[in-house]
Amino acid sequence: MSNKNIPVTQPFLPELSEFIPYLEKIWNNRWLTNNGPFHQQLEAELCKYLGVEHVSLFNNATIALITALQAMRISGEVITTPYSFVATSHSIMWNGLEPVFVDVDPATFNIDPAKIEAAITPRTTAIMPVHCYSNPCDVEAIQEIADNYGLKVIYDAAHAFGVNYKGESLLKWGDLSILSFHATKVFNTFEGGAVISPDAKTKQRIDHLKNFGIEDELTVTAPGINGKMSEINAAFGLVQLKHIQQAMEQRQAVDNRYRSMLADIKGISLYQHNQYANCNYSYFPILVEPDYPLTRDELYEKLKENNILSRRYFYPLISNMPMYRGLSSSSITQLPCANALADKVLCLPIFHELISEDQNYIIRLIKES
Ligand SMILES: *Cc1c(COP(=O)(O)O)cnc(C)c1O
């Protein structure tokens, strides 16, 4: 066992020598950003890899989420989940819209479709669900509600890189899906993200919006933003893509091992993978139940004292944060499952290089409590 800290995740980095030729190309052709050759190549290769038709690269997923809401001309209220990373709700706020929180299904961590209808008002125009920990939302039920009420569905798919559902990319569901390529995500470009569009026209609109709304030299059609990914990030993505399959397989081995060795610990429960989808093994959440000898926070502290940096994703719950807790939909009594999960969940370290010796050490610390 090493005595350095073991983080919750660690980015995959290829050999530096593998990246240098890409930098040399950038230096030679002097095309640094604005849809350069690596940018175009990464969009094309991601389409192939993900099994989607239209990818628009972004400088990060938060700007991509903000832009997606703009592109769909969303107004009024957006139904979303409180059990996510803050960027989900923040992107709604940055559009001057009101997030309306709906409770989650404790078995999937995702927005509970059975509770969506009760939250719809005349001002509701969209639903922004999250495929939490790469676990697919109940996309069929969500789409049916959206169709019945004429709502758009914009998926925060920041966790869902490479996930297929019933034989097709999960990213094809909804009106738009947004990926994150942040350093902590399974596939990273240091910083980065993407919007997946269903058709060429929508992609074009997104591409204009991420470039200040500029359509051509003389035409600006919308108050767009600067959401462009640079050539350096795109080039890095191309290198990353060559290794992603292997990195995910290594993560899968870590997941399998945790699952077999944590299966019978009293007070620790694990969530089940969706049987119709593959997982990208981006997170390994465990639930610390009341019959475990330590509270979740005590276990978190104990692991930390032993150099294991687990994370309480997602705690505190977005709806309990100062800028959201005043909303009527934030009331704890309306969000019992999300609040309970936020108090029970602990994400254990999972990354391609987590060696089994370190993993055994983590498991032992959890078992011996
Ligand atoms: C990471 C993350 C984001 C934000 O992604 P960035 O690329 O860092 O802007 C948004 N939503 C969720 C659910 C995330 O986990």
mmCIF file of N, CA and C and ligand atoms in Angstrom, residues 60-63 65 84-85 87-88 130 156 158-159 180-182 185 191-192 283 314, ligand 1:
data_model
loop_
_atom_site.group_PDB
_atom_site.id
_atom_site.type_symbol
_atom_site.label_atom_id
_atom_site.label_comp_id
_atom_site.label_asym_id
_atom_site.label_seq_id
_atom_site.Cartn_x
_atom_site.Cartn_y
_atom_site.Cartn_z
ATOM 1 N N ASN A 60 -16.281 23.767 -22.443
ATOM 2 C CA ASN A 60 -16.648 23.008 -21.243
ATOM 3 C C ASN A 60 -18.137 22.701 -21.291
ATOM 4 N N ALA A 61 -18.583 21.818 -20.431
ATOM 5 C CA ALA A 61 -19.984 21.383 -20.478
ATOM 6 C C ALA A 61 -20.935 22.441 -19.932
ATOM 7 N N THR A 62 -20.460 23.273 -19.039
ATOM 8 C CA THR A 62 -21.352 24.279 -18.455
ATOM 9 C C THR A 62 -21.784 25.280 -19.525
ATOM 10 N N ILE A 63 -20.824 25.771 -20.303
ATOM 11 C CA ILE A 63 -21.164 26.670 -21.415
ATOM 12 C C ILE A 63 -22.031 25.918 -22.434
ATOM 13 N N LEU A 65 -24.204 23.520 -21.760
ATOM 14 C CA LEU A 65 -25.561 23.451 -21.196
ATOM 15 C C LEU A 65 -26.280 24.792 -21.357
ATOM 16 N N SER A 84 -27.296 16.322 -8.441
ATOM 17 C CA SER A 84 -26.359 16.464 -9.547
ATOM 18 C C SER A 84 -25.251 17.408 -9.118
ATOM 19 N N PHE A 85 -24.326 17.608 -10.040
ATOM 20 C CA PHE A 85 -23.312 18.639 -9.854
ATOM 21 C C PHE A 85 -23.972 20.000 -10.104
ATOM 22 N N ALA A 87 -23.504 22.535 -11.770
ATOM 23 C CA ALA A 87 -23.564 23.142 -13.110
ATOM 24 C C ALA A 87 -24.917 22.922 -13.774
ATOM 25 N N THR A 88 -25.606 21.828 -13.434
ATOM 26 C CA THR A 88 -26.905 21.556 -14.038
ATOM 27 C C THR A 88 -27.861 22.719 -13.749
ATOM 28 N N VAL A 130 -30.520 14.319 -15.621
ATOM 29 C CA VAL A 130 -29.092 13.971 -15.606
ATOM 30 C C VAL A 130 -28.979 12.447 -15.593
ATOM 31 N N ASP A 156 -28.479 16.534 -19.369
ATOM 32 C CA ASP A 156 -27.121 16.730 -18.883
ATOM 33 C C ASP A 156 -26.512 15.332 -18.854
ATOM 34 N N ALA A 158 -23.319 14.647 -18.812
ATOM 35 C CA ALA A 158 -21.904 14.842 -18.454
ATOM 36 C C ALA A 158 -21.239 13.534 -18.011
ATOM 37 N N HIS A 159 -22.046 12.618 -17.451
ATOM 38 C CA HIS A 159 -21.480 11.351 -16.964
ATOM 39 C C HIS A 159 -21.605 10.230 -17.987
ATOM 40 N N SER A 180 -19.518 16.215 -20.825
ATOM 41 C CA SER A 180 -18.385 16.962 -20.262
ATOM 42 C C SER A 180 -17.095 16.185 -20.483
ATOM 43 N N PHE A 181 -16.061 16.916 -20.900
ATOM 44 C CA PHE A 181 -14.721 16.328 -21.041
ATOM 45 C C PHE A 181 -13.766 16.949 -20.024
ATOM 46 N N HIS A 182 -14.313 17.319 -18.876
ATOM 47 C CA HIS A 182 -13.472 17.870 -17.810
ATOM 48 C C HIS A 182 -12.462 16.832 -17.343
ATOM 49 N N LYS A 185 -13.549 13.649 -15.714
ATOM 50 C CA LYS A 185 -14.493 12.750 -16.371
ATOM 51 C C LYS A 185 -13.743 11.608 -17.074
ATOM 52 N N GLU A 191 -10.116 20.515 -20.248
ATOM 53 C CA GLU A 191 -11.440 21.104 -20.117
ATOM 54 C C GLU A 191 -12.121 20.850 -21.458
ATOM 55 N N GLY A 192 -13.417 20.662 -21.440
ATOM 56 C CA GLY A 192 -14.111 20.486 -22.716
ATOM 57 C C GLY A 192 -15.497 19.922 -22.520
ATOM 58 N N TYR A 283 -17.908 6.422 -11.927
ATOM 59 C CA TYR A 283 -18.012 6.620 -10.477
ATOM 60 C C TYR A 283 -18.309 5.283 -9.818
ATOM 61 N N PHE A 314 -23.542 13.339 -4.430
ATOM 62 C CA PHE A 314 -23.656 14.770 -4.493
ATOM 63 C C PHE A 314 -24.197 15.282 -3.175
HETATM 64 C C1 LIG B 1 -18.872 17.762 -14.569
HETATM 65 C C2 LIG B 1 -20.317 18.053 -14.696
HETATM 66 C C3 LIG B 1 -20.796 19.204 -15.336
HETATM 67 C C4 LIG B 1 -19.907 20.329 -15.746
HETATM 68 O O1 LIG B 1 -18.959 20.016 -16.666
HETATM 69 P P1 LIG B 1 -17.775 21.042 -17.009
HETATM 70 O O2 LIG B 1 -17.213 20.482 -18.265
HETATM 71 O O3 LIG B 1 -16.825 20.986 -15.858
HETATM 72 O O4 LIG B 1 -18.361 22.392 -17.191
HETATM 73 C C5 LIG B 1 -22.162 19.341 -15.510
HETATM 74 N N1 LIG B 1 -23.019 18.420 -15.058
HETATM 75 C C6 LIG B 1 -22.617 17.315 -14.419
HETATM 76 C C7 LIG B 1 -23.622 16.311 -13.972
HETATM 77 C C8 LIG B 1 -21.243 17.099 -14.194
HETATM 78 O O5 LIG B 1 -20.845 16.018 -13.509
#
